[in-house]
Short mmCIF file of C-alpha atoms in Angstrom, two decimals:
data_model
loop_
_atom_site.label_atom_id
_atom_site.label_comp_id
_atom_site.label_asym_id
_atom_site.label_seq_id
_atom_site.Cartn_x
_atom_site.Cartn_y
_atom_site.Cartn_z
CA MET A 1 0.00 0.00 0.00
CA ASP A 2 1.20 3.47 -0.85
CA LYS A 3 2.26 6.03 1.74
CA ASP A 4 -0.52 7.98 3.45
CA ILE A 5 -0.88 11.69 2.67
CA ASN A 6 -0.68 14.12 5.59
CA ILE A 7 -2.58 17.40 5.69
CA GLY A 8 -2.45 20.48 7.90
CA ILE A 9 -5.57 22.55 8.53
CA PHE A 10 -5.61 26.29 9.23
CA GLY A 11 -9.10 27.12 10.49
CA LEU A 12 -11.76 24.97 12.15
CA GLY A 13 -14.89 26.93 11.43
CA THR A 14 -17.99 25.66 9.63
CA VAL A 15 -16.14 24.34 6.57
CA GLY A 16 -13.09 23.13 8.51
CA CYS A 17 -15.24 21.05 10.82
CA GLY A 18 -17.08 19.65 7.80
CA VAL A 19 -13.75 18.56 6.32
CA VAL A 20 -12.81 16.85 9.58
CA LYS A 21 -16.12 15.01 9.69
CA ILE A 22 -15.81 13.73 6.11
CA LEU A 23 -12.18 12.64 6.48
CA GLN A 24 -12.91 10.81 9.73
CA ASP A 25 -16.35 9.35 9.03
CA ASN A 26 -15.39 8.17 5.53
CA ALA A 27 -11.74 7.35 6.22
CA ASP A 28 -12.12 3.66 5.34
CA LEU A 29 -14.02 4.46 2.15
CA ILE A 30 -11.39 6.96 1.04
CA ARG A 31 -8.55 4.51 1.81
CA LYS A 32 -10.32 1.72 -0.07
CA ARG A 33 -10.85 3.88 -3.17
CA LEU A 34 -7.44 5.54 -3.17
CA GLY A 35 -5.25 2.73 -1.92
CA PHE A 36 -3.88 5.03 0.79
CA GLY A 37 -5.23 7.25 3.54
CA ILE A 38 -5.61 11.00 4.16
CA ASN A 39 -4.40 11.88 7.66
CA ILE A 40 -5.03 15.10 9.57
CA LYS A 41 -1.51 15.66 10.89
CA LYS A 42 -1.63 19.16 12.37
CA VAL A 43 -4.27 21.78 13.07
CA PHE A 44 -3.98 25.49 13.81
CA SER A 45 -7.09 27.42 14.78
CA ARG A 46 -7.76 30.13 17.32
CA THR A 47 -11.32 28.92 17.84
CA SER A 48 -13.03 25.68 16.94
CA LYS A 49 -16.34 23.93 17.08
CA CYS A 50 -14.85 20.48 16.57
CA LYS A 51 -11.38 20.18 18.14
CA ASN A 52 -12.59 17.37 20.35
CA LEU A 53 -13.71 15.37 17.32
CA ILE A 54 -10.24 15.16 15.78
CA THR A 55 -8.15 12.12 16.71
CA ASN A 56 -4.43 11.48 16.22
CA TYR A 57 -3.45 15.05 15.43
CA ILE A 58 -1.10 17.69 16.79
CA TYR A 59 -2.52 21.09 17.69
CA ALA A 60 0.02 23.63 16.40
CA LYS A 61 0.94 26.74 18.41
CA ASP A 62 1.82 28.68 15.25
CA TYR A 63 0.54 28.29 11.70
CA LYS A 64 4.11 27.98 10.45
CA GLU A 65 4.17 24.51 11.98
CA LEU A 66 1.87 23.51 9.11
CA PHE A 67 4.87 23.97 6.79
CA ASP A 68 6.75 21.04 8.38
CA ASP A 69 8.33 18.47 6.06
CA ASP A 70 5.88 15.71 6.96
CA ILE A 71 2.85 17.69 5.76
CA ASP A 72 1.95 17.30 2.08
CA ILE A 73 -1.12 19.51 1.69
CA VAL A 74 -2.16 22.61 3.62
CA LEU A 75 -5.77 23.75 3.95
CA GLU A 76 -6.56 27.47 4.26
CA LEU A 77 -10.07 27.63 5.70
CA ILE A 78 -10.03 30.88 7.68
CA GLY A 79 -11.59 33.16 5.07
CA GLY A 80 -10.85 36.85 4.70
CA ILE A 81 -8.01 38.24 2.63
CA ASP A 82 -4.97 39.66 4.41
CA VAL A 83 -4.05 36.85 6.82
CA ALA A 84 -5.12 34.20 4.33
CA ARG A 85 -2.99 35.74 1.58
CA LYS A 86 0.07 35.90 3.82
CA PHE A 87 -0.41 32.31 4.95
CA VAL A 88 -0.99 30.91 1.46
CA CYS A 89 2.01 32.73 -0.03
CA GLN A 90 4.27 31.50 2.79
CA ALA A 91 2.95 27.96 2.38
CA ILE A 92 3.71 28.05 -1.35
CA ASP A 93 7.21 29.38 -0.66
CA ASN A 94 7.61 26.32 1.56
CA LYS A 95 6.58 24.09 -1.38
CA LYS A 96 3.22 23.16 0.10
CA ASN A 97 0.23 22.26 -2.05
CA ILE A 98 -2.81 24.34 -1.09
CA VAL A 99 -6.55 23.73 -0.85
CA SER A 100 -8.80 26.68 -0.07
CA ALA A 101 -12.46 27.68 -0.15
CA ASN A 102 -11.63 31.39 -0.06
CA LYS A 103 -13.47 33.18 -2.88
CA ALA A 104 -12.42 36.66 -1.71
CA LEU A 105 -8.77 35.65 -1.81
CA PHE A 106 -8.87 34.24 -5.34
CA ALA A 107 -11.12 36.98 -6.71
CA ASN A 108 -8.62 39.63 -5.59
CA HIS A 109 -5.21 37.91 -5.55
CA GLY A 110 -5.66 34.77 -7.61
CA PHE A 111 -3.09 35.71 -10.23
CA GLU A 112 -0.38 36.37 -7.69
CA ILE A 113 -1.13 33.06 -5.97
CA PHE A 114 -1.25 30.94 -9.11
CA SER A 115 1.90 32.53 -10.49
CA LYS A 116 3.71 31.76 -7.25
CA ALA A 117 2.35 28.19 -7.29
CA ALA A 118 3.60 27.66 -10.85
CA GLN A 119 7.05 28.96 -9.92
CA ASN A 120 7.26 26.64 -6.91
CA GLY A 121 5.85 23.54 -8.59
CA VAL A 122 2.86 23.16 -6.29
CA LYS A 123 -0.85 22.87 -6.95
CA ILE A 124 -3.81 24.96 -5.80
CA GLY A 125 -7.24 23.42 -5.21
CA PHE A 126 -10.06 25.98 -5.05
CA GLU A 127 -13.20 24.11 -6.12
CA ALA A 128 -15.08 25.11 -2.95
CA SER A 129 -14.54 28.83 -3.57
CA VAL A 130 -17.37 29.21 -6.09
CA ALA A 131 -20.45 27.03 -5.65
CA GLY A 132 -20.05 24.85 -2.56
CA GLY A 133 -20.78 21.27 -3.51
CA VAL A 134 -21.19 21.95 -7.26
CA PRO A 135 -17.93 20.87 -8.97
CA ILE A 136 -17.96 23.68 -11.53
CA ILE A 137 -14.23 24.49 -11.40
CA LYS A 138 -13.32 20.95 -12.50
CA VAL A 139 -16.02 20.99 -15.16
CA ILE A 140 -14.62 24.15 -16.75
CA THR A 141 -10.89 23.46 -16.35
CA ARG A 142 -10.99 19.73 -17.16
CA ASP A 143 -14.23 18.43 -18.68
CA LEU A 144 -14.78 21.41 -21.00
CA MET A 145 -11.10 22.03 -21.68
CA ALA A 146 -11.53 21.40 -25.43
CA ASN A 147 -14.52 23.75 -25.66
CA ASN A 148 -14.55 27.43 -26.51
CA ILE A 149 -16.80 28.84 -23.79
CA LYS A 150 -19.16 31.56 -24.99
CA SER A 151 -20.94 32.54 -21.82
CA ILE A 152 -21.64 31.71 -18.19
CA LYS A 153 -25.01 32.42 -16.58
CA ALA A 154 -25.18 31.51 -12.92
CA ILE A 155 -27.07 31.67 -9.65
CA VAL A 156 -24.17 31.56 -7.21
CA ASN A 157 -25.62 32.96 -3.99
CA GLY A 158 -28.01 30.75 -2.06
CA THR A 159 -29.09 33.51 0.32
CA CYS A 160 -30.39 35.74 -2.48
CA ASN A 161 -31.97 32.83 -4.29
CA TYR A 162 -33.74 31.79 -1.08
CA ILE A 163 -35.06 35.33 -0.49
CA LEU A 164 -36.35 35.77 -4.05
CA SER A 165 -37.85 32.25 -4.06
CA GLN A 166 -39.65 32.89 -0.76
CA MET A 167 -40.97 36.25 -1.95
CA PHE A 168 -42.37 34.48 -5.02
CA GLU A 169 -43.98 31.70 -2.96
CA THR A 170 -45.30 33.65 0.04
CA HIS A 171 -45.99 37.09 -1.48
CA GLU A 172 -44.24 38.65 1.52
CA SER A 173 -41.93 41.67 1.43
CA PHE A 174 -38.16 41.65 1.00
CA GLU A 175 -37.62 42.78 4.60
CA THR A 176 -39.93 40.10 6.00
CA ILE A 177 -38.22 37.31 4.09
CA LEU A 178 -34.74 38.67 4.87
CA ASN A 179 -35.51 38.61 8.60
CA LYS A 180 -36.83 35.06 8.26
CA ALA A 181 -33.64 34.05 6.40
CA ILE A 182 -31.50 35.47 9.21
CA LYS A 183 -33.50 33.62 11.87
CA GLU A 184 -33.31 30.34 9.93
CA GLY A 185 -29.57 30.68 9.33
CA TYR A 186 -29.78 31.22 5.56
CA ALA A 187 -28.45 34.77 5.90
CA GLU A 188 -25.83 36.40 8.11
CA ARG A 189 -26.85 38.95 10.74
CA ASP A 190 -25.21 41.50 8.45
CA PRO A 191 -26.43 40.22 5.07
CA SER A 192 -24.82 43.01 3.00
CA PHE A 193 -22.15 40.76 1.50
CA ASP A 194 -24.86 38.56 -0.01
CA ILE A 195 -27.77 40.85 -0.83
CA ASP A 196 -25.56 43.59 -2.31
CA GLY A 197 -24.08 41.09 -4.77
CA ILE A 198 -20.49 41.13 -3.46
CA ASP A 199 -20.34 37.39 -2.81
CA SER A 200 -21.66 36.68 -6.31
CA ALA A 201 -19.22 39.15 -7.86
CA GLN A 202 -16.23 37.40 -6.28
CA LYS A 203 -17.42 34.03 -7.56
CA MET A 204 -18.07 35.40 -11.04
CA ALA A 205 -14.56 36.88 -11.17
CA ILE A 206 -13.17 33.39 -10.58
CA LEU A 207 -15.53 31.73 -13.07
CA ALA A 208 -14.81 34.32 -15.76
CA SER A 209 -11.06 33.99 -15.26
CA ILE A 210 -10.99 30.25 -15.80
CA SER A 211 -13.65 30.26 -18.54
CA PHE A 212 -12.06 32.89 -20.76
CA ASN A 213 -8.38 32.63 -19.78
CA ALA A 214 -8.72 36.24 -18.71
CA LYS A 215 -7.34 38.27 -15.86
CA VAL A 216 -10.58 39.11 -14.05
CA GLU A 217 -10.69 40.47 -10.52
CA GLU A 218 -13.56 41.50 -8.27
CA LYS A 219 -13.13 45.17 -9.24
CA ASP A 220 -13.79 44.26 -12.89
CA VAL A 221 -17.30 42.96 -12.17
CA HIS A 222 -20.34 45.24 -12.49
CA VAL A 223 -22.40 44.63 -9.33
CA GLU A 224 -26.02 45.25 -8.34
CA GLY A 225 -27.85 43.60 -5.47
CA ILE A 226 -31.46 42.80 -4.59
CA ARG A 227 -32.24 45.33 -1.81
CA ASP A 228 -34.66 47.27 -4.01
CA ILE A 229 -36.65 44.26 -5.24
CA ASP A 230 -40.27 44.37 -4.12
CA PHE A 231 -43.00 41.77 -4.35
CA ILE A 232 -44.64 44.08 -6.91
CA ASP A 233 -41.72 43.36 -9.26
CA ILE A 234 -41.92 39.61 -8.70
CA ASP A 235 -45.70 39.57 -9.21
CA PHE A 236 -45.50 41.64 -12.42
CA ALA A 237 -42.73 39.37 -13.70
CA GLN A 238 -44.85 36.30 -13.05
CA LYS A 239 -47.84 37.74 -14.91
CA LEU A 240 -45.59 38.29 -17.93
CA GLY A 241 -44.12 34.79 -17.75
CA TYR A 242 -40.89 35.61 -15.91
CA ARG A 243 -39.14 34.91 -12.60
CA VAL A 244 -36.76 37.33 -10.88
CA LYS A 245 -33.30 35.94 -10.10
CA LEU A 246 -29.95 37.42 -9.10
CA LEU A 247 -27.70 36.31 -11.93
CA GLY A 248 -23.99 36.39 -12.52
CA ILE A 249 -23.29 36.62 -16.24
CA ALA A 250 -19.97 36.54 -18.09
CA ASN A 251 -19.61 36.57 -21.85
CA SER A 252 -16.84 37.25 -24.33
CA LYS A 253 -17.02 38.59 -27.86
CA ASP A 254 -14.19 39.80 -30.10
CA ASN A 255 -11.76 39.43 -27.19
CA LYS A 256 -13.88 41.80 -25.10
CA LEU A 257 -15.36 40.66 -21.82
CA LEU A 258 -18.36 41.73 -19.75
CA VAL A 259 -18.90 40.29 -16.28
CA ARG A 260 -21.84 41.45 -14.21
CA VAL A 261 -24.06 40.54 -11.27
CA ALA A 262 -27.60 41.92 -11.20
CA PRO A 263 -31.27 40.96 -10.82
CA TYR A 264 -32.87 39.74 -14.06
CA PHE A 265 -36.28 38.84 -15.39
CA ILE A 266 -35.88 35.26 -16.68
CA GLU A 267 -38.46 33.38 -18.73
CA GLN A 268 -40.19 30.79 -16.55
CA ASP A 269 -39.20 27.86 -18.78
CA ASN A 270 -35.49 28.71 -18.48
CA ILE A 271 -33.79 26.08 -16.32
CA LEU A 272 -32.29 28.80 -14.09
CA ALA A 273 -35.78 30.12 -13.33
CA LYS A 274 -36.69 26.74 -11.87
CA VAL A 275 -33.80 26.66 -9.36
CA ASP A 276 -35.19 27.76 -6.00
CA GLY A 277 -34.22 27.95 -2.35
CA VAL A 278 -30.57 27.85 -1.33
CA TYR A 279 -29.52 25.99 -4.47
CA ASN A 280 -26.94 27.27 -6.94
CA ALA A 281 -26.98 26.69 -10.69
CA ILE A 282 -24.39 27.41 -13.36
CA SER A 283 -25.20 27.25 -17.08
CA VAL A 284 -22.19 27.08 -19.40
CA ILE A 285 -22.63 27.67 -23.13
CA SER A 286 -19.76 26.43 -25.28
CA ASP A 287 -19.15 25.75 -28.94
CA MET A 288 -19.02 21.94 -28.80
CA THR A 289 -21.39 20.92 -26.02
CA GLY A 290 -23.90 23.74 -26.26
CA GLN A 291 -25.56 24.50 -22.94
CA THR A 292 -24.78 22.37 -19.89
CA THR A 293 -26.16 23.22 -16.47
CA TYR A 294 -24.94 22.18 -13.02
CA VAL A 295 -27.16 22.41 -9.93
CA GLY A 296 -26.51 21.76 -6.26
CA LYS A 297 -26.22 23.26 -2.80
CA GLY A 298 -23.92 26.25 -2.94
CA ALA A 299 -23.15 26.59 0.76
CA GLY A 300 -23.21 24.76 4.06
CA SER A 301 -20.66 22.82 6.03
CA LEU A 302 -20.79 19.43 4.29
CA PRO A 303 -21.43 20.42 0.62
CA THR A 304 -18.55 22.90 0.72
CA ALA A 305 -16.34 20.55 2.71
CA SER A 306 -17.02 17.81 0.16
CA SER A 307 -15.48 20.02 -2.55
CA VAL A 308 -12.50 20.73 -0.29
CA VAL A 309 -11.95 17.00 0.25
CA ALA A 310 -12.28 16.36 -3.49
CA ASP A 311 -9.40 18.80 -4.07
CA ILE A 312 -7.36 17.11 -1.34
CA ILE A 313 -7.89 13.75 -3.03
CA ASP A 314 -6.97 15.08 -6.48
CA ILE A 315 -3.71 16.55 -5.19
CA ALA A 316 -3.02 13.43 -3.09
CA LYS A 317 -3.32 11.28 -6.22
CA ASP A 318 -0.91 13.57 -8.04
CA ILE A 319 1.57 13.38 -5.17
CA GLU A 320 1.41 9.59 -5.18
CA SER A 321 1.96 9.45 -8.93
CA GLY A 322 4.71 12.09 -8.83
CA THR A 323 2.94 14.38 -11.32
CA VAL A 324 1.97 17.42 -9.25
CA LYS A 325 1.85 20.56 -11.36
CA ASP A 326 -0.25 23.69 -11.52
CA THR A 327 -2.49 23.49 -14.58
CA LEU A 328 -3.64 27.08 -14.15
CA SER A 329 -0.32 28.81 -14.69
CA MET A 330 -0.83 32.52 -15.16
CA ARG A 331 1.12 32.29 -18.42
CA VAL A 332 -2.09 31.27 -20.21
CA PHE A 333 -4.13 34.15 -18.83
CA GLU A 334 -4.57 37.24 -20.98
CA LYS A 335 -5.34 40.86 -20.22
CA MET A 336 -8.68 41.46 -21.92
CA GLU A 337 -10.63 44.61 -22.60
CA PHE A 338 -13.75 44.98 -20.47
CA VAL A 339 -16.99 46.17 -22.02
CA ASP A 340 -19.01 48.89 -20.27
CA ILE A 341 -22.44 47.60 -19.32
CA ASP A 342 -23.99 50.82 -20.64
CA SER A 343 -23.23 49.63 -24.18
CA LEU A 344 -25.58 46.64 -23.85
CA GLU A 345 -28.95 46.40 -25.54
CA SER A 346 -31.77 44.67 -23.71
CA HIS A 347 -35.42 44.74 -22.82
CA PHE A 348 -35.90 46.53 -19.50
CA TYR A 349 -38.39 46.56 -16.66
CA ILE A 350 -38.72 49.94 -14.94
CA ARG A 351 -40.70 50.62 -11.77
CA PHE A 352 -41.49 54.28 -11.21
CA SER A 353 -43.15 55.56 -8.04
CA VAL A 354 -45.49 58.27 -9.29
CA VAL A 355 -48.17 60.66 -8.09
CA ASP A 356 -51.58 59.30 -9.07
CA SER A 357 -52.72 62.03 -11.42
CA VAL A 358 -53.72 62.58 -15.04
CA GLY A 359 -50.90 62.95 -17.58
CA VAL A 360 -48.16 61.16 -15.63
CA LEU A 361 -47.75 58.34 -18.14
CA SER A 362 -47.72 60.77 -21.05
CA ARG A 363 -44.88 62.82 -19.56
CA ILE A 364 -42.80 59.71 -18.82
CA ALA A 365 -43.49 58.23 -22.27
CA ASN A 366 -42.35 61.46 -23.94
CA VAL A 367 -38.96 61.31 -22.23
CA LEU A 368 -38.54 57.61 -23.04
CA SER A 369 -39.40 58.32 -26.67
CA LYS A 370 -36.78 61.08 -26.77
CA TYR A 371 -34.14 58.43 -26.06
CA ASN A 372 -35.53 55.90 -28.58
CA ILE A 373 -37.11 53.72 -25.89
CA SER A 374 -40.36 52.07 -26.95
CA ILE A 375 -42.86 50.84 -24.35
CA LYS A 376 -43.96 47.21 -24.73
CA SER A 377 -46.41 47.16 -21.82
CA VAL A 378 -47.34 49.38 -18.90
CA VAL A 379 -49.39 48.87 -15.73
CA GLN A 380 -50.30 51.24 -12.90
CA ILE A 381 -51.04 49.48 -9.64
CA GLY A 382 -53.31 50.95 -6.98
CA LYS A 383 -55.91 53.68 -7.03
CA GLY A 384 -56.73 56.47 -4.65
CA LEU A 385 -53.26 56.52 -3.07
CA ASP A 386 -50.98 59.54 -3.15
CA VAL A 387 -48.11 57.56 -4.72
CA VAL A 388 -48.53 54.41 -6.82
CA PRO A 389 -46.19 52.09 -8.75
CA LEU A 390 -46.04 52.55 -12.51
CA LEU A 391 -44.55 49.44 -14.13
CA VAL A 392 -43.04 49.68 -17.61
CA LEU A 393 -41.63 46.93 -19.81
CA THR A 394 -39.66 48.25 -22.78
CA HIS A 395 -38.75 46.88 -26.15
CA LYS A 396 -35.03 46.39 -26.74
CA ALA A 397 -33.09 49.57 -25.99
CA LYS A 398 -29.56 50.68 -25.27
CA GLU A 399 -28.79 50.67 -21.56
CA SER A 400 -27.08 54.06 -21.63
CA ASN A 401 -30.22 55.59 -23.15
CA VAL A 402 -32.47 54.00 -20.54
CA LYS A 403 -30.34 55.36 -17.72
CA LYS A 404 -30.25 58.85 -19.28
CA ALA A 405 -34.02 58.81 -19.61
CA ILE A 406 -34.51 57.78 -15.99
CA ARG A 407 -32.14 60.51 -14.79
CA GLU A 408 -33.99 63.14 -16.83
CA ILE A 409 -37.39 61.94 -15.59
CA GLU A 410 -36.25 62.00 -11.96
CA LYS A 411 -34.61 65.42 -12.32
CA ASN A 412 -37.17 67.30 -14.41
CA HIS A 413 -40.39 65.76 -13.14
CA GLN A 414 -39.93 65.79 -9.38
CA THR A 415 -43.56 66.82 -8.89
CA ILE A 416 -44.74 63.44 -10.19
CA ILE A 417 -41.81 61.09 -9.46
CA LYS A 418 -41.26 60.00 -5.87
CA ASN A 419 -38.77 57.65 -4.18
CA GLY A 420 -36.20 55.71 -6.21
CA THR A 421 -36.78 54.18 -9.63
CA VAL A 422 -36.02 50.45 -9.97
CA LEU A 423 -34.44 49.11 -13.17
CA ILE A 424 -34.20 45.38 -13.95
CA ARG A 425 -32.89 43.85 -17.17
CA VAL A 426 -34.71 41.11 -19.04
CA LEU A 427 -32.56 38.11 -19.96
CA ASP A 428 -32.75 37.44 -23.71
#
């Protein structure tokens, strides 16, 4: 039997404890399938929910002990950027293979880390950084390697998908469902990272990078969240045959790249429209396979930990065969030009909050017409109230023109326009 592989773990939080559980509960299964075992050799963590569950390990007093010669793979499971970056770079300098679930780290410093890994002849596993238990990184970098990827459309934040799904099912407000999500553990006490689209943007930066061999960082992603979505929007969408989803979209054309995260109206028969609750879904469109879609739980201790363990096993097999190398060397990544989202053409849904009086629609329609924006359908909801929602669905228009029109309407017609206007794109 081949030599067992030793790992060191930095961080015993939710994911770290999930990794421990899988490696210990399924140790015999893993050994049987691999022909050798995966041993937790050393652990460093300031706090832990599962220290007492780990057997036959050494608790390190300093994370540098994880760089000892008898450790083959190091796990970075602490999250955040600064400390994680320092730790990972030092581990690579010490010729340690790395497995991490840290989306923020790779979305902001992935190129530095992969370049360093290539120089030091070690491998980075980061499957768990994007969609929890959905093995999308391996699909793109291995299974679709011979395909020219055209676009990625993805639901990559379970919290937002849960909120929008619950609003659709219960007809309750965004705030009501958000509070329920926090109580049930589907959202953090400070949910900003999720509902403002930041989490999705980090994941889309990683997906776009590996899909288009492009240098994409978090700052390159156009980001909008779901704070302004109301049940009115979801109800209107349903009546028109759509669902509202927070989508991450990346597409490339003529060596130009656009990566964005925003709410979208999606036709109800689209497979992404049918993915509800905390599930993630990634649709990849490529030249040879067409559209393939991957669905699964995008968060949680065990789904995410399962992806971490899968990376450990992949690297362990490479170590045993003596073929460890970084297949994502930065030498194959190109600096691409990014397209401004204002240049896009799309159908748009616009929700105005207007004074309920004669002539309001006419004044709004005149401004839209000025910017070559044609109205496909319009509905005013409510009667007898001081301010009512006016819902407009446009024909295809240029985004820059739509935004100019909204700004002019809000500036020049303050007597009839109240509150903030909501703009949602319609997915073609």
